[in-house]
mmCIF file of C-alpha atoms in Angstrom:
data_model
loop_
_atom_site.group_PDB
_atom_site.id
_atom_site.type_symbol
_atom_site.label_atom_id
_atom_site.label_comp_id
_atom_site.label_asym_id
_atom_site.label_seq_id
_atom_site.Cartn_x
_atom_site.Cartn_y
_atom_site.Cartn_z
ATOM 1 C CA MET A 1 77.774 -49.773 -24.984
ATOM 2 C CA ALA A 2 77.207 -51.696 -21.759
ATOM 3 C CA ALA A 3 78.534 -49.327 -19.675
ATOM 4 C CA ALA A 4 76.883 -46.095 -21.099
ATOM 5 C CA ALA A 5 73.547 -47.874 -19.946
ATOM 6 C CA LEU A 6 74.306 -48.327 -16.649
ATOM 7 C CA GLN A 7 75.889 -44.922 -16.083
ATOM 8 C CA SER A 8 72.203 -43.257 -17.658
ATOM 9 C CA PHE A 9 70.286 -45.253 -15.617
ATOM 10 C CA TYR A 10 72.304 -44.259 -11.892
ATOM 11 C CA GLU A 11 71.947 -40.654 -13.779
ATOM 12 C CA GLN A 12 67.995 -40.708 -14.195
ATOM 13 C CA THR A 13 68.212 -42.720 -10.604
ATOM 14 C CA LYS A 14 69.950 -39.887 -8.809
ATOM 15 C CA THR A 15 67.509 -37.760 -10.779
ATOM 16 C CA LEU A 16 63.867 -39.547 -9.311
ATOM 17 C CA ILE A 17 65.204 -39.616 -5.635
ATOM 18 C CA GLN A 18 66.645 -36.348 -5.438
ATOM 19 C CA PRO A 19 64.712 -34.354 -2.268
ATOM 20 C CA SER A 20 62.120 -31.895 -2.983
ATOM 21 C CA PRO A 21 63.093 -28.245 -2.425
ATOM 22 C CA LEU A 22 62.490 -27.310 1.261
ATOM 23 C CA THR A 23 59.321 -25.508 2.436
ATOM 24 C CA LEU A 24 57.913 -23.994 5.601
ATOM 25 C CA HIS A 25 55.914 -27.072 6.576
ATOM 26 C CA ASP A 26 58.873 -29.296 6.415
ATOM 27 C CA LEU A 27 60.139 -26.935 9.596
ATOM 28 C CA SER A 28 60.672 -28.540 12.939
ATOM 29 C CA LYS A 29 60.392 -25.909 16.170
ATOM 30 C CA PRO A 30 63.921 -25.763 16.869
ATOM 31 C CA ASP A 31 64.368 -24.767 12.858
ATOM 32 C CA ILE A 32 61.436 -22.141 13.187
ATOM 33 C CA VAL A 33 63.242 -19.981 16.715
ATOM 34 C CA SER A 34 66.512 -20.423 14.358
ATOM 35 C CA LEU A 35 65.016 -18.380 11.710
ATOM 36 C CA VAL A 36 63.155 -16.198 13.742
ATOM 37 C CA ALA A 37 65.635 -15.212 15.536
ATOM 38 C CA LEU A 38 67.588 -14.415 12.446
ATOM 39 C CA LEU A 39 64.680 -12.775 10.720
ATOM 40 C CA ARG A 40 64.251 -9.456 12.769
ATOM 41 C CA ASN A 41 66.055 -5.497 14.562
ATOM 42 C CA TRP A 42 65.570 -4.639 11.031
ATOM 43 C CA PRO A 43 67.926 -1.826 11.025
ATOM 44 C CA ILE A 44 65.895 1.065 10.460
ATOM 45 C CA ASP A 45 69.052 3.651 11.698
ATOM 46 C CA PRO A 46 71.336 3.433 8.647
ATOM 47 C CA GLY A 47 73.999 4.002 11.050
ATOM 48 C CA SER A 48 72.689 0.699 12.367
ATOM 49 C CA ALA A 49 72.995 -1.012 8.517
ATOM 50 C CA LYS A 50 76.722 -2.292 9.289
ATOM 51 C CA HIS A 51 76.422 -4.183 12.572
ATOM 52 C CA TYR A 52 73.656 -5.720 11.298
ATOM 53 C CA TRP A 53 74.602 -7.790 8.276
ATOM 54 C CA THR A 54 77.740 -8.134 10.939
ATOM 55 C CA ASP A 55 75.220 -10.549 12.650
ATOM 56 C CA ILE A 56 73.341 -11.683 9.922
ATOM 57 C CA GLN A 57 76.668 -13.654 8.366
ATOM 58 C CA ARG A 58 77.489 -14.810 11.979
ATOM 59 C CA LEU A 59 73.507 -15.980 12.432
ATOM 60 C CA THR A 60 73.828 -18.201 8.786
ATOM 61 C CA SER A 61 77.024 -19.938 9.363
ATOM 62 C CA LYS A 62 75.666 -21.350 12.882
ATOM 63 C CA LEU A 63 72.304 -22.722 11.133
ATOM 64 C CA PRO A 64 72.152 -25.986 10.096
ATOM 65 C CA SER A 65 73.141 -27.032 6.778
ATOM 66 C CA HIS A 66 69.440 -27.387 5.743
ATOM 67 C CA LEU A 67 68.306 -23.992 6.570
ATOM 68 C CA ARG A 68 71.887 -22.630 4.557
ATOM 69 C CA ASN A 69 72.355 -22.641 0.760
ATOM 70 C CA THR A 70 75.021 -24.879 0.550
ATOM 71 C CA SER A 71 75.070 -24.441 -3.511
ATOM 72 C CA PRO A 72 78.006 -22.386 -5.105
ATOM 73 C CA LEU A 73 76.313 -20.558 -6.501
ATOM 74 C CA HIS A 74 74.267 -18.111 -3.949
ATOM 75 C CA LEU A 75 77.944 -16.581 -4.244
ATOM 76 C CA LYS A 76 76.350 -14.549 -7.211
ATOM 77 C CA PRO A 77 74.092 -11.925 -6.593
ATOM 78 C CA THR A 78 71.512 -12.823 -9.364
ATOM 79 C CA HIS A 79 70.853 -16.437 -8.065
ATOM 80 C CA SER A 80 67.516 -15.597 -6.776
ATOM 81 C CA LEU A 81 65.563 -12.917 -5.242
ATOM 82 C CA ILE A 82 67.560 -13.260 -2.348
ATOM 83 C CA CYS A 83 70.273 -10.077 -1.529
ATOM 84 C CA ALA A 84 73.042 -10.873 -1.429
ATOM 85 C CA GLY A 85 73.233 -10.147 2.596
ATOM 86 C CA HIS A 86 70.564 -13.061 3.403
ATOM 87 C CA ALA A 87 72.621 -15.002 0.576
ATOM 88 C CA GLY A 88 73.259 -18.074 3.520
ATOM 89 C CA LEU A 89 70.100 -18.612 3.782
ATOM 90 C CA ASN A 90 67.934 -21.323 1.858
ATOM 91 C CA PRO A 91 66.038 -20.076 -1.144
ATOM 92 C CA SER A 92 63.465 -21.634 -1.466
ATOM 93 C CA LEU A 93 63.095 -22.167 2.428
ATOM 94 C CA ILE A 94 62.544 -18.174 2.568
ATOM 95 C CA ILE A 95 60.433 -18.274 -0.856
ATOM 96 C CA SER A 96 58.012 -20.621 0.823
ATOM 97 C CA ILE A 97 57.505 -18.463 4.229
ATOM 98 C CA TRP A 98 57.559 -15.722 2.603
ATOM 99 C CA SER A 99 55.155 -16.199 0.131
ATOM 100 C CA THR A 100 52.842 -18.076 2.754
ATOM 101 C CA LEU A 101 52.782 -14.834 5.303
ATOM 102 C CA ARG A 102 51.977 -12.786 1.807
ATOM 103 C CA GLY A 103 48.880 -15.072 0.976
ATOM 104 C CA GLU A 104 47.656 -14.444 4.732
ATOM 105 C CA MET A 105 47.942 -10.622 4.774
ATOM 106 C CA GLU A 106 46.785 -9.895 1.084
ATOM 107 C CA SER A 107 44.046 -12.559 0.261
ATOM 108 C CA SER A 108 42.974 -14.322 3.632
ATOM 109 C CA ILE A 109 42.939 -12.127 6.560
ATOM 110 C CA GLY A 110 41.570 -9.026 5.147
ATOM 111 C CA PRO A 111 38.011 -10.963 3.665
ATOM 112 C CA PHE A 112 37.986 -12.501 7.260
ATOM 113 C CA LEU A 113 37.571 -9.064 8.929
ATOM 114 C CA TYR A 114 35.935 -6.984 6.367
ATOM 115 C CA PRO A 115 32.432 -8.795 7.340
ATOM 116 C CA ILE A 116 33.555 -8.478 10.845
ATOM 117 C CA ILE A 117 34.419 -4.688 10.823
ATOM 118 C CA VAL A 118 31.715 -2.826 8.551
ATOM 119 C CA GLY A 119 29.012 -5.651 9.535
ATOM 120 C CA ALA A 120 29.926 -6.864 12.922
ATOM 121 C CA GLY A 121 31.283 -3.918 14.026
ATOM 122 C CA LEU A 122 33.409 -3.893 16.806
ATOM 123 C CA PRO A 123 34.851 -1.755 20.198
ATOM 124 C CA ALA A 124 37.570 0.528 19.050
ATOM 125 C CA HIS A 125 40.476 -0.593 20.013
ATOM 126 C CA GLN A 126 39.578 -4.150 18.873
ATOM 127 C CA GLU A 127 39.322 -2.413 15.402
ATOM 128 C CA TYR A 128 41.757 0.045 15.805
ATOM 129 C CA GLN A 129 43.969 -3.708 16.015
ATOM 130 C CA ALA A 130 43.035 -5.419 13.587
ATOM 131 C CA ARG A 131 43.469 -2.990 11.305
ATOM 132 C CA GLN A 132 47.093 -2.796 11.951
ATOM 133 C CA LEU A 133 48.353 -4.372 8.393
ATOM 134 C CA GLU A 134 46.234 -2.244 6.539
ATOM 135 C CA PRO A 135 49.774 -0.208 5.095
ATOM 136 C CA VAL A 136 52.001 -3.830 5.665
ATOM 137 C CA LEU A 137 50.913 -3.997 1.427
ATOM 138 C CA ARG A 138 52.641 -1.464 0.408
ATOM 139 C CA MET A 139 56.620 -3.333 0.853
ATOM 140 C CA TRP A 140 55.879 -5.481 -1.799
ATOM 141 C CA GLN A 141 53.109 -3.417 -4.509
ATOM 142 C CA PRO A 142 54.896 -0.035 -5.098
ATOM 143 C CA ASP A 143 51.671 1.585 -6.109
ATOM 144 C CA TYR A 144 50.046 0.811 -2.336
ATOM 145 C CA ASP A 145 48.212 3.350 -0.979
ATOM 146 C CA PRO A 146 46.203 2.939 2.761
ATOM 147 C CA ALA A 147 43.977 5.317 2.416
ATOM 148 C CA ASP A 148 42.500 3.968 -0.737
ATOM 149 C CA HIS A 149 42.266 0.089 0.957
ATOM 150 C CA VAL A 150 39.821 0.795 4.174
ATOM 151 C CA PRO A 151 37.036 -0.703 4.687
ATOM 152 C CA ALA A 152 33.349 0.796 4.263
ATOM 153 C CA GLY A 153 33.196 3.581 6.384
ATOM 154 C CA ARG A 154 36.785 4.333 7.748
ATOM 155 C CA THR A 155 39.321 6.724 6.858
ATOM 156 C CA PRO A 156 43.699 5.452 7.213
ATOM 157 C CA LEU A 157 44.503 4.617 10.828
ATOM 158 C CA PRO A 158 47.184 7.640 12.006
ATOM 159 C CA THR A 159 49.497 4.718 12.764
ATOM 160 C CA GLY A 160 52.420 7.427 13.023
ATOM 161 C CA LYS A 161 54.707 4.906 11.324
ATOM 162 C CA GLU A 162 54.850 6.491 7.932
ATOM 163 C CA GLY A 163 57.736 5.234 5.558
ATOM 164 C CA LEU A 164 57.941 1.994 7.863
ATOM 165 C CA TRP A 165 56.366 0.510 5.194
ATOM 166 C CA ALA A 166 57.948 1.878 1.876
ATOM 167 C CA PHE A 167 59.000 -0.644 -0.575
ATOM 168 C CA GLN A 168 61.172 -2.824 -0.821
ATOM 169 C CA TYR A 169 63.386 -2.406 -3.907
ATOM 170 C CA ASN A 170 65.425 -5.424 -3.874
ATOM 171 C CA LYS A 171 62.858 -7.550 -3.568
ATOM 172 C CA CYS A 172 64.431 -9.758 -1.038
ATOM 173 C CA PRO A 173 61.809 -11.792 0.840
ATOM 174 C CA ALA A 174 63.643 -12.744 4.037
ATOM 175 C CA CYS A 175 64.038 -8.100 4.461
ATOM 176 C CA MET A 176 60.918 -8.637 3.738
ATOM 177 C CA LEU A 177 60.013 -11.006 6.698
ATOM 178 C CA ALA A 178 63.173 -9.608 8.620
ATOM 179 C CA ARG A 179 60.750 -6.263 8.307
ATOM 180 C CA LEU A 180 57.634 -8.280 9.406
ATOM 181 C CA GLY A 181 59.003 -9.422 12.063
ATOM 182 C CA SER A 182 60.536 -6.695 14.164
ATOM 183 C CA GLU A 183 57.001 -5.225 14.863
ATOM 184 C CA LYS A 184 54.999 -6.406 17.593
ATOM 185 C CA ASP A 185 51.725 -4.351 16.659
ATOM 186 C CA GLU A 186 51.492 -5.737 12.707
ATOM 187 C CA LEU A 187 52.579 -9.894 13.713
ATOM 188 C CA ALA A 188 49.922 -9.186 16.414
ATOM 189 C CA ALA A 189 47.466 -8.698 14.097
ATOM 190 C CA LEU A 190 48.671 -10.724 12.119
ATOM 191 C CA LEU A 191 48.942 -14.253 14.656
ATOM 192 C CA SER A 192 44.739 -12.550 16.059
ATOM 193 C CA GLY A 193 43.828 -12.867 12.309
ATOM 194 C CA MET A 194 45.172 -16.406 11.658
ATOM 195 C CA VAL A 195 43.466 -17.650 14.813
ATOM 196 C CA GLY A 196 40.914 -15.947 14.109
ATOM 197 C CA ARG A 197 40.595 -17.093 10.791
ATOM 198 C CA LEU A 198 41.699 -20.763 10.159
ATOM 199 C CA ARG A 199 39.975 -23.260 11.527
ATOM 200 C CA SER A 200 40.820 -24.689 15.037
ATOM 201 C CA GLY A 201 42.223 -28.572 14.663
ATOM 202 C CA VAL A 202 44.317 -26.491 11.838
ATOM 203 C CA VAL A 203 46.057 -23.911 14.148
ATOM 204 C CA GLY A 204 45.874 -26.559 17.566
ATOM 205 C CA ARG A 205 45.852 -25.500 20.989
ATOM 206 C CA ARG A 206 47.870 -22.034 22.481
ATOM 207 C CA ASP A 207 50.608 -24.616 24.170
ATOM 208 C CA ASP A 208 50.542 -27.125 21.030
ATOM 209 C CA VAL A 209 50.674 -24.548 18.330
ATOM 210 C CA ARG A 210 49.646 -27.345 14.684
ATOM 211 C CA SER A 211 49.736 -24.887 12.199
ATOM 212 C CA ARG A 212 53.791 -24.152 10.807
ATOM 213 C CA ARG A 213 52.697 -20.304 10.612
ATOM 214 C CA VAL A 214 51.063 -19.748 13.141
ATOM 215 C CA ARG A 215 53.849 -21.426 15.310
ATOM 216 C CA TRP A 216 56.764 -18.929 12.825
ATOM 217 C CA VAL A 217 54.335 -15.670 13.834
ATOM 218 C CA LEU A 218 53.511 -16.723 17.372
ATOM 219 C CA ALA A 219 57.857 -16.957 17.579
ATOM 220 C CA ALA A 220 58.704 -13.960 15.985
ATOM 221 C CA LEU A 221 55.799 -11.601 18.331
ATOM 222 C CA LYS A 222 57.748 -13.667 22.093
ATOM 223 C CA LEU A 223 60.381 -12.156 20.529
ATOM 224 C CA CYS A 224 59.568 -8.557 20.625
ATOM 225 C CA ARG A 225 59.920 -6.708 23.523
ATOM 226 C CA GLY A 226 56.474 -7.110 25.778
ATOM 227 C CA GLY A 227 56.329 -9.670 23.330
ATOM 228 C CA VAL A 228 55.240 -12.978 25.528
ATOM 229 C CA LYS A 229 51.564 -11.079 27.420
ATOM 230 C CA ALA A 230 51.621 -10.009 23.257
ATOM 231 C CA ALA A 231 50.929 -13.341 21.803
ATOM 232 C CA ASP A 232 48.427 -13.746 24.427
ATOM 233 C CA GLU A 233 46.517 -11.364 24.246
ATOM 234 C CA ALA A 234 46.851 -11.813 20.427
ATOM 235 C CA TRP A 235 45.915 -15.766 20.849
ATOM 236 C CA VAL A 236 42.860 -14.303 23.150
ATOM 237 C CA PHE A 237 40.756 -11.911 20.631
ATOM 238 C CA GLY A 238 41.397 -13.864 17.713
ATOM 239 C CA LEU A 239 39.291 -16.791 19.571
ATOM 240 C CA GLU A 240 36.490 -13.240 19.970
ATOM 241 C CA LEU A 241 37.140 -12.766 16.495
ATOM 242 C CA LYS A 242 36.109 -16.487 14.989
ATOM 243 C CA ARG A 243 33.519 -16.309 17.950
ATOM 244 C CA VAL A 244 32.460 -12.938 16.335
ATOM 245 C CA ARG A 245 31.988 -13.465 12.451
ATOM 246 C CA ARG A 246 30.357 -16.986 13.552
ATOM 247 C CA ALA A 247 27.560 -15.223 15.421
ATOM 248 C CA TRP A 248 27.134 -12.129 12.881
ATOM 249 C CA LYS A 249 27.010 -15.059 9.662
ATOM 250 C CA GLU A 250 24.239 -17.393 11.934
ATOM 251 C CA HIS A 251 22.170 -14.117 12.117
ATOM 252 C CA ARG A 252 21.750 -13.450 9.194
ATOM 253 C CA LYS A 253 21.014 -17.373 7.994
ATOM 254 C CA GLY A 254 17.709 -15.819 10.340
ATOM 255 C CA VAL A 255 16.161 -12.814 8.911
ATOM 256 C CA ALA A 256 14.824 -14.349 5.382
ATOM 257 C CA VAL A 257 11.056 -13.297 4.479
ATOM 258 C CA LYS A 258 9.335 -15.942 2.154
ATOM 259 C CA GLY A 259 6.768 -15.820 -0.104
ATOM 260 C CA GLY A 260 5.949 -12.550 -2.052
ATOM 261 C CA PHE A 261 6.075 -11.096 -5.754
ATOM 262 C CA TYR A 262 9.838 -11.126 -5.550
ATOM 263 C CA GLY A 263 10.009 -14.671 -3.721
ATOM 264 C CA ASN A 264 12.751 -16.071 -1.003
ATOM 265 C CA GLN A 265 14.155 -12.558 -0.250
ATOM 266 C CA LYS A 266 16.490 -11.818 3.134
ATOM 267 C CA VAL A 267 16.265 -8.958 4.614
ATOM 268 C CA TRP A 268 19.437 -7.505 5.729
ATOM 269 C CA THR A 269 19.643 -5.195 9.100
ATOM 270 C CA VAL A 270 23.295 -2.944 9.070
ATOM 271 C CA PRO A 271 24.194 -3.237 12.394
ATOM 272 C CA ILE A 272 25.332 0.734 14.593
ATOM 273 C CA ALA A 273 28.760 0.060 15.657
ATOM 274 C CA TYR A 274 29.694 3.702 16.237
ATOM 275 C CA ALA A 275 26.092 5.843 16.184
ATOM 276 C CA GLY A 276 25.626 7.340 19.308
ATOM 277 C CA THR A 277 24.120 11.100 19.638
ATOM 278 C CA GLU A 278 25.991 14.087 18.494
ATOM 279 C CA GLY A 279 28.804 16.158 20.151
ATOM 280 C CA SER A 280 29.274 19.241 20.943
ATOM 281 C CA GLU A 281 32.259 19.908 18.341
ATOM 282 C CA GLY A 282 29.282 18.107 15.316
ATOM 283 C CA ARG A 283 30.508 14.174 15.756
ATOM 284 C CA GLU A 284 29.618 11.461 17.028
ATOM 285 C CA THR A 285 30.210 9.587 20.044
ATOM 286 C CA PRO A 286 30.760 5.584 18.974
ATOM 287 C CA SER A 287 28.542 2.738 21.282
ATOM 288 C CA ASP A 288 29.455 0.358 23.072
ATOM 289 C CA VAL A 289 28.392 -3.459 21.336
ATOM 290 C CA SER A 290 29.077 -5.731 23.248
ATOM 291 C CA ARG A 291 25.694 -6.275 24.224
ATOM 292 C CA SER A 292 25.469 -8.020 21.002
ATOM 293 C CA PHE A 293 28.378 -9.501 19.562
ATOM 294 C CA HIS A 294 31.295 -9.613 22.546
ATOM 295 C CA SER A 295 30.976 -11.421 25.317
ATOM 296 C CA GLU A 296 32.183 -9.530 28.940
ATOM 297 C CA ALA A 297 34.383 -11.984 29.880
ATOM 298 C CA SER A 298 35.588 -13.622 27.020
ATOM 299 C CA TYR A 299 37.738 -10.643 25.801
ATOM 300 C CA ASP A 300 39.765 -8.558 29.067
ATOM 301 C CA ILE A 301 42.293 -6.679 27.826
ATOM 302 C CA GLU A 302 42.006 -3.319 29.244
ATOM 303 C CA LEU A 303 39.630 -0.798 27.481
ATOM 304 C CA ILE A 304 41.177 2.086 25.497
ATOM 305 C CA ASP A 305 39.036 5.412 24.653
ATOM 306 C CA PHE A 306 41.008 5.581 21.282
ATOM 307 C CA CYS A 307 38.725 8.502 20.537
ATOM 308 C CA GLN A 308 40.314 11.135 22.290
ATOM 309 C CA LYS A 309 44.490 9.099 22.063
ATOM 310 C CA PHE A 310 43.926 8.786 18.707
ATOM 311 C CA VAL A 311 42.382 11.356 15.766
ATOM 312 C CA PRO A 312 38.384 10.757 16.549
ATOM 313 C CA GLU A 313 36.741 10.536 12.871
ATOM 314 C CA ILE A 314 38.872 6.910 12.915
ATOM 315 C CA HIS A 315 36.431 5.898 15.303
ATOM 316 C CA THR A 316 33.405 7.306 14.824
ATOM 317 C CA ARG A 317 31.557 7.705 11.821
ATOM 318 C CA ARG A 318 27.865 9.347 10.789
ATOM 319 C CA GLU A 319 24.471 7.183 9.999
ATOM 320 C CA SER A 320 25.023 7.907 6.419
ATOM 321 C CA ASP A 321 27.755 6.775 6.128
ATOM 322 C CA ILE A 322 26.584 3.167 6.761
ATOM 323 C CA PRO A 323 26.532 0.806 3.836
ATOM 324 C CA SER A 324 23.563 0.047 2.696
ATOM 325 C CA PHE A 325 23.012 -3.151 1.832
ATOM 326 C CA THR A 326 19.465 -3.725 0.153
ATOM 327 C CA GLY A 327 17.832 -0.124 0.149
ATOM 328 C CA PHE A 328 18.326 0.588 3.944
ATOM 329 C CA THR A 329 19.320 4.573 4.149
ATOM 330 C CA LYS A 330 19.395 5.832 8.073
ATOM 331 C CA GLU A 331 15.564 6.092 8.383
ATOM 332 C CA GLY A 332 15.694 2.352 7.664
ATOM 333 C CA VAL A 333 18.242 1.176 9.672
ATOM 334 C CA ARG A 334 18.382 -1.026 12.677
ATOM 335 C CA GLU A 335 20.104 -2.863 15.270
ATOM 336 C CA LEU A 336 21.359 -6.050 14.727
ATOM 337 C CA HIS A 337 19.676 -7.732 17.639
ATOM 338 C CA SER A 338 17.145 -10.680 18.343
ATOM 339 C CA PRO A 339 13.795 -9.157 18.999
ATOM 340 C CA ASP A 340 13.974 -11.219 22.261
ATOM 341 C CA GLY A 341 18.205 -9.924 22.469
ATOM 342 C CA SER A 342 20.406 -12.658 22.169
ATOM 343 C CA TYR A 343 22.635 -14.733 20.085
ATOM 344 C CA ALA A 344 23.756 -17.695 18.542
ATOM 345 C CA SER A 345 26.775 -18.991 20.420
ATOM 346 C CA SER A 346 29.764 -20.247 18.721
ATOM 347 C CA GLU A 347 29.164 -23.940 19.353
ATOM 348 C CA GLU A 348 25.345 -23.140 17.754
ATOM 349 C CA ALA A 349 27.105 -21.247 14.679
ATOM 350 C CA ARG A 350 28.223 -23.740 13.088
ATOM 351 C CA VAL A 351 30.383 -22.841 10.381
ATOM 352 C CA ASN A 352 33.155 -23.534 8.514
ATOM 353 C CA ASP A 353 35.310 -20.723 8.653
ATOM 354 C CA TYR A 354 38.225 -21.631 6.417
ATOM 355 C CA GLU A 355 36.351 -22.448 2.813
ATOM 356 C CA ASP A 356 33.289 -20.365 3.091
ATOM 357 C CA GLU A 357 31.794 -17.747 -0.038
ATOM 358 C CA PHE A 358 29.595 -15.133 0.963
ATOM 359 C CA GLU A 359 27.923 -12.431 -1.342
ATOM 360 C CA TRP A 360 27.039 -9.533 -0.782
ATOM 361 C CA GLU A 361 27.051 -5.174 -1.241
ATOM 362 C CA VAL A 362 28.944 -2.427 -0.442
ATOM 363 C CA GLY A 363 27.219 0.292 -1.446
ATOM 364 C CA SER A 364 26.396 0.540 -4.730
ATOM 365 C CA HIS A 365 29.201 -2.503 -5.297
ATOM 366 C CA SER A 366 28.988 -6.508 -5.484
ATOM 367 C CA SER A 367 31.767 -8.607 -4.351
ATOM 368 C CA THR A 368 32.181 -11.840 -3.964
ATOM 369 C CA PHE A 369 35.178 -12.385 -0.710
ATOM 370 C CA SER A 370 36.786 -16.396 -0.773
ATOM 371 C CA ASN A 371 38.369 -17.307 3.217
ATOM 372 C CA THR A 372 39.944 -19.825 1.382
ATOM 373 C CA SER A 373 43.392 -19.874 1.840
ATOM 374 C CA ARG A 374 45.773 -19.069 -1.250
ATOM 375 C CA ASN A 375 49.842 -19.740 -2.037
ATOM 376 C CA ALA A 376 51.119 -16.702 -2.906
ATOM 377 C CA GLY A 377 51.812 -18.367 -6.032
ATOM 378 C CA ALA A 378 55.695 -18.060 -8.165
ATOM 379 C CA ASN A 379 58.158 -15.449 -9.025
ATOM 380 C CA GLY A 380 59.584 -15.393 -5.173
ATOM 381 C CA GLY A 381 55.881 -14.783 -2.967
ATOM 382 C CA GLN A 382 55.836 -11.073 -5.453
ATOM 383 C CA PRO A 383 53.180 -9.267 -7.404
ATOM 384 C CA SER A 384 52.004 -10.842 -11.064
ATOM 385 C CA ASN A 385 50.149 -7.953 -11.451
ATOM 386 C CA THR A 386 50.313 -4.886 -11.271
ATOM 387 C CA ALA A 387 47.215 -3.521 -9.914
ATOM 388 C CA CYS A 388 47.295 -2.827 -6.023
ATOM 389 C CA ARG A 389 45.715 -5.509 -4.855
ATOM 390 C CA SER A 390 43.766 -5.284 -1.667
ATOM 391 C CA MET A 391 44.390 -6.294 2.054
ATOM 392 C CA TYR A 392 40.167 -6.421 1.568
ATOM 393 C CA GLY A 393 40.028 -8.517 -1.174
ATOM 394 C CA GLY A 394 39.667 -7.458 -4.740
ATOM 395 C CA TYR A 395 41.160 -3.850 -6.114
ATOM 396 C CA PRO A 396 40.151 -0.727 -4.652
ATOM 397 C CA GLY A 397 35.594 -0.353 -4.968
ATOM 398 C CA TYR A 398 35.746 -3.919 -3.630
ATOM 399 C CA ASN A 399 34.106 -4.240 -6.658
ATOM 400 C CA THR A 400 36.203 -7.650 -7.997
ATOM 401 C CA ARG A 401 34.563 -10.868 -8.002
ATOM 402 C CA ARG A 402 36.610 -13.769 -6.691
ATOM 403 C CA SER A 403 36.385 -17.717 -6.510
#
C-alpha cells in the first residue's frame, strides 16, 4: 500500500515538473538563425523539390535537440499539422512561430497601415512597399481574394507574382514559414510594419533587437539576395511609418470645434495624397505629400516613378474616389496642414501606438480598428472561421467592429 502511494506521488511530481512547450519567445539568437536558415528557399520549380526535401532532412538532423521533435510519434503523419517533410522539427515551436507571424499579417499590421495609407497618404513608392503583404493572406485562407481587400480608393497591386501565394492545402505551418522566408519584398514589408507598429522599447535598436518576432523576420530577410540592404531600408521605413502615424493622429486631435447645436464635434480634413492635374490620358498625376508628413532627410531611399513602372491607376485616384469622413465631398476637401504649414513632431505626439484604438468612417462604413497584438490562437495558426479576414481589419467592406 505504501509502495503504491509512493509511486503515485512520484508520478504526480514528474507531471508537475514537465517543461512547458517551447515557443518563439524562448529562442536565443543562434536558435533563430538555425531555424531561419532551414525554413527558406521554397522550391517554386517542382523539379527541385526532391533536392529541397533532402536538404531539409540533413539540416534538421543538425539542429539542437530542443529544436527537433524527439518524440517517436513524429513518425506518424497525423501527429500534428506539421507535414511529413518537416516532421523532424519541434511541432509546438513551429506552430508558435507561425501563429505569431500570421497574427501580425492578419490582425495587426493592416489596421496600423490603413489610416496611414488612406488618411495621411504616402508617396507612391512607399505605399507600394507597405502593401506587399496583401496577397500573402491567400496562403491560409482558401477563399481569399486580394482584390477584395485593398485600402479605400486603391486597386490591387500588380505584383507579377500570380500563383506565388496559392493556398497551402496541407496547412503545414513550417511550409508556410518557408514560403514567406523565401520572398524578400514581403519580408521587408513585414519588418517595416512591425518596426512601425510596435513600441520602440519592445522592438529595440537595429543593432540590438529585443523582439523575437522582429529578430526572426530580420534574420530571414538578411539571408535573401540583397537582403542586408533591404533590411536596413525596411527598418528606416518602419521608423518613418511610426512618425507619420503619430503626426497624423496629433493633427486629428487638434481640429475640434466646440459648442454649437450638436455640442462638441470634431471637424475632419481629408488629405489629398495623390490629387493632381489631369494628364493627357485623363488620369491624375500623384502629388508629393512629403512636405506634410514626410521629412526629406528621414527617408533616403531613392524615389522611383512607379506610375511609369507599374499600372498608373494603382497610385492615382480622382477626388471623387477620396473617402468622405464627415460629409466632405470633393468640393469641400482641404489639404491636411495647419495654418502655418507646420506639423507636430514625433516627440510632441506622445501617443501609445501599441494599444491604441480609434474609430472613423470610410464612405458609409464605420470601423473600429485595434492595434493591440493578437495571438492567432489554437489550431496551429489556422483560421477558426470560414469568412476571409482582411489584412486591414475586419472583413470585406471594413464594416466589422472589433474590440
